Coordinates of N, CA and C in Angstrom, one line a residue:
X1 N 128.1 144.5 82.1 CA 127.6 143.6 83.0 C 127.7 142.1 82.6
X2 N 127.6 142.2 81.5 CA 127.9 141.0 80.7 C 129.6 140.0 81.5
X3 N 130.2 140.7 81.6 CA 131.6 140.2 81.6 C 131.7 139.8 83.6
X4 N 131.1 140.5 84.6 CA 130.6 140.2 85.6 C 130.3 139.1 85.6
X5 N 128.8 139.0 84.8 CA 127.8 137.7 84.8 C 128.6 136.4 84.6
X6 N 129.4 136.2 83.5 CA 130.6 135.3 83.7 C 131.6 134.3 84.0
X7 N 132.0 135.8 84.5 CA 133.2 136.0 85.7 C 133.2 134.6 86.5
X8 N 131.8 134.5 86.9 CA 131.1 133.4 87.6 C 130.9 132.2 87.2
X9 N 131.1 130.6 88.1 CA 131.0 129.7 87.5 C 129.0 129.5 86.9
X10 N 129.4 128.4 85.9 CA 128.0 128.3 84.9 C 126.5 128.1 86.7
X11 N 127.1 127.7 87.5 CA 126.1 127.2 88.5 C 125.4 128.8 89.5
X12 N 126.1 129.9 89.4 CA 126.3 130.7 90.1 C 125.7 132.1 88.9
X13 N 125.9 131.8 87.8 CA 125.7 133.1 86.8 C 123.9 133.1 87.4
X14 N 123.6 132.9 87.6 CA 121.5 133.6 87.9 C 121.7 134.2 89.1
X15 N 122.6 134.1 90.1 CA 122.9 134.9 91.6 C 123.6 136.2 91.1
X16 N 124.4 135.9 90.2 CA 125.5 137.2 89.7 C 124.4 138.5 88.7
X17 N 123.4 137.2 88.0 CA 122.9 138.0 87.2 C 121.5 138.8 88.2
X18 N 121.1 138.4 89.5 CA 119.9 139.0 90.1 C 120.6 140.1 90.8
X19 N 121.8 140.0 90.8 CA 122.7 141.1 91.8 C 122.2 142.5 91.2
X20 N 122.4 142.1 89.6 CA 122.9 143.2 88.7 C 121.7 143.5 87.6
X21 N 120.9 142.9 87.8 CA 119.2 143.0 87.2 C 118.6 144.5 87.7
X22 N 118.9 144.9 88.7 CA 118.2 146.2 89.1 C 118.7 147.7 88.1
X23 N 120.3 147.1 87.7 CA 120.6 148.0 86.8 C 120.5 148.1 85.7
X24 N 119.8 147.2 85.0 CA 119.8 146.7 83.5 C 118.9 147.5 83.0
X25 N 118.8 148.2 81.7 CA 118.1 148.2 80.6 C 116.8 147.2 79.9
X26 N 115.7 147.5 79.9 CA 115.5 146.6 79.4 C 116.0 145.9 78.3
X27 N 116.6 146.5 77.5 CA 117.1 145.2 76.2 C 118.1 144.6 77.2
X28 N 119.1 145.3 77.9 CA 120.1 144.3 78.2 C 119.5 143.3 79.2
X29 N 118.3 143.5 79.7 CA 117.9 142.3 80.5 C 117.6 141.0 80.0
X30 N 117.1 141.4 79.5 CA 116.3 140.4 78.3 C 117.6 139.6 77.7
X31 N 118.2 140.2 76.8 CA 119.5 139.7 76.5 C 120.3 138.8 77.3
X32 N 120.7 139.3 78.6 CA 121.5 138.7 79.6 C 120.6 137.4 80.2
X33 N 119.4 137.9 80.6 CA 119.0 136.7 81.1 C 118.8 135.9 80.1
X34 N 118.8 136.0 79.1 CA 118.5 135.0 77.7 C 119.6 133.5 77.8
X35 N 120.8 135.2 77.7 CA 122.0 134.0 77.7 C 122.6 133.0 79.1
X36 N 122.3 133.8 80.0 CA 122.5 133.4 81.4 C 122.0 131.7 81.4
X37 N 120.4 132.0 80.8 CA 119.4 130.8 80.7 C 119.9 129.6 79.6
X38 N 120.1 130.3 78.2 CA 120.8 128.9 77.7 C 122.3 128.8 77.9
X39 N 122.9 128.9 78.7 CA 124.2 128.5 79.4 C 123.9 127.6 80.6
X40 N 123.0 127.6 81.2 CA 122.9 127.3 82.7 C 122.6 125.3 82.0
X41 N 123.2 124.9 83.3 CA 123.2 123.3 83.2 C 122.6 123.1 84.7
X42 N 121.8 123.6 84.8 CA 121.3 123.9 86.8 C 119.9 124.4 86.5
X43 N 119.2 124.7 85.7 CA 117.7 125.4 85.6 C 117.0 125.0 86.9
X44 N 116.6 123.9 86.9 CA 115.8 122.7 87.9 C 115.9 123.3 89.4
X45 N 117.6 123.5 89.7 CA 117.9 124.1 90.9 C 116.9 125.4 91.6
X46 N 117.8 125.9 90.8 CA 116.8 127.3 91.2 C 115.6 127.8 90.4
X47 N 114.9 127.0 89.8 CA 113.0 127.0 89.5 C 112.8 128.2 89.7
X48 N 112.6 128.4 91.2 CA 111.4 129.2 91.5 C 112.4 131.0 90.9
X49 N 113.6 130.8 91.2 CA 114.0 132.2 90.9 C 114.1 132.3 89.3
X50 N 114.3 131.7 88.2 CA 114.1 131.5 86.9 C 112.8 132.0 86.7
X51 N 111.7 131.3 87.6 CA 110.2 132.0 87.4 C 109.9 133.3 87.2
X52 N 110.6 133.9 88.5 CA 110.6 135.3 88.8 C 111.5 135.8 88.0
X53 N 112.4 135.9 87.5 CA 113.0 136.2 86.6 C 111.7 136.5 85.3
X54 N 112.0 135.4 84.7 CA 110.8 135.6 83.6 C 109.7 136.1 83.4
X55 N 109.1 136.2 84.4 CA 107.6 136.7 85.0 C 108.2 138.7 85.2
X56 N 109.6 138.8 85.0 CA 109.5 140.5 85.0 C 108.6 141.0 84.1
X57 N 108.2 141.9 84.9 CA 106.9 142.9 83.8 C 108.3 144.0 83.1
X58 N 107.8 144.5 82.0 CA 108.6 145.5 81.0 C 109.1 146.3 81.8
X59 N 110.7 146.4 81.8 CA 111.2 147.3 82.2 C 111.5 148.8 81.5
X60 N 111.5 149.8 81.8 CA 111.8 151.0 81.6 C 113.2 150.8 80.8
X61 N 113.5 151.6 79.5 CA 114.3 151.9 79.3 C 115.6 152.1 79.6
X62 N 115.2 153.3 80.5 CA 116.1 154.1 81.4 C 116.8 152.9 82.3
X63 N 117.7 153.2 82.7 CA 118.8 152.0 83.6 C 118.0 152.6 84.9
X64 N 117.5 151.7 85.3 CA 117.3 151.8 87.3 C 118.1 152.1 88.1

């Protein structure tokens, strides 16, 4: 998923990465959104989805 997330320009990786959040693991969520977050030169933009992001409660191991 990682290589997806990417793919995309730096302004656009938090759209690529909410696409693909429903399949994540939790470690790899956590991970991905980590990096997604210190890559991003845009935070401010999209706030309120960053919020929500963060604010996920513990995901399940198991891939969704």
């Amino acid at each position: 998923m990682d290589t997806f997330i990417h793919l995309h320009e730096r302004p656009y990786r938090i759209t690529a990465f909410m696409e693909v959040a429903h399949e994540l693991s939790n470690k790899d969520y956590w991970f991905l959104l980590s990096d997604v977050w210190t890559d991003s030169e845009n935070i401010w933009q999209n706030l309120d989805d960053w919020r929500e992001l963060w604010n996920e409660p513990p995901r399940s191991q198991e891939i969704r």
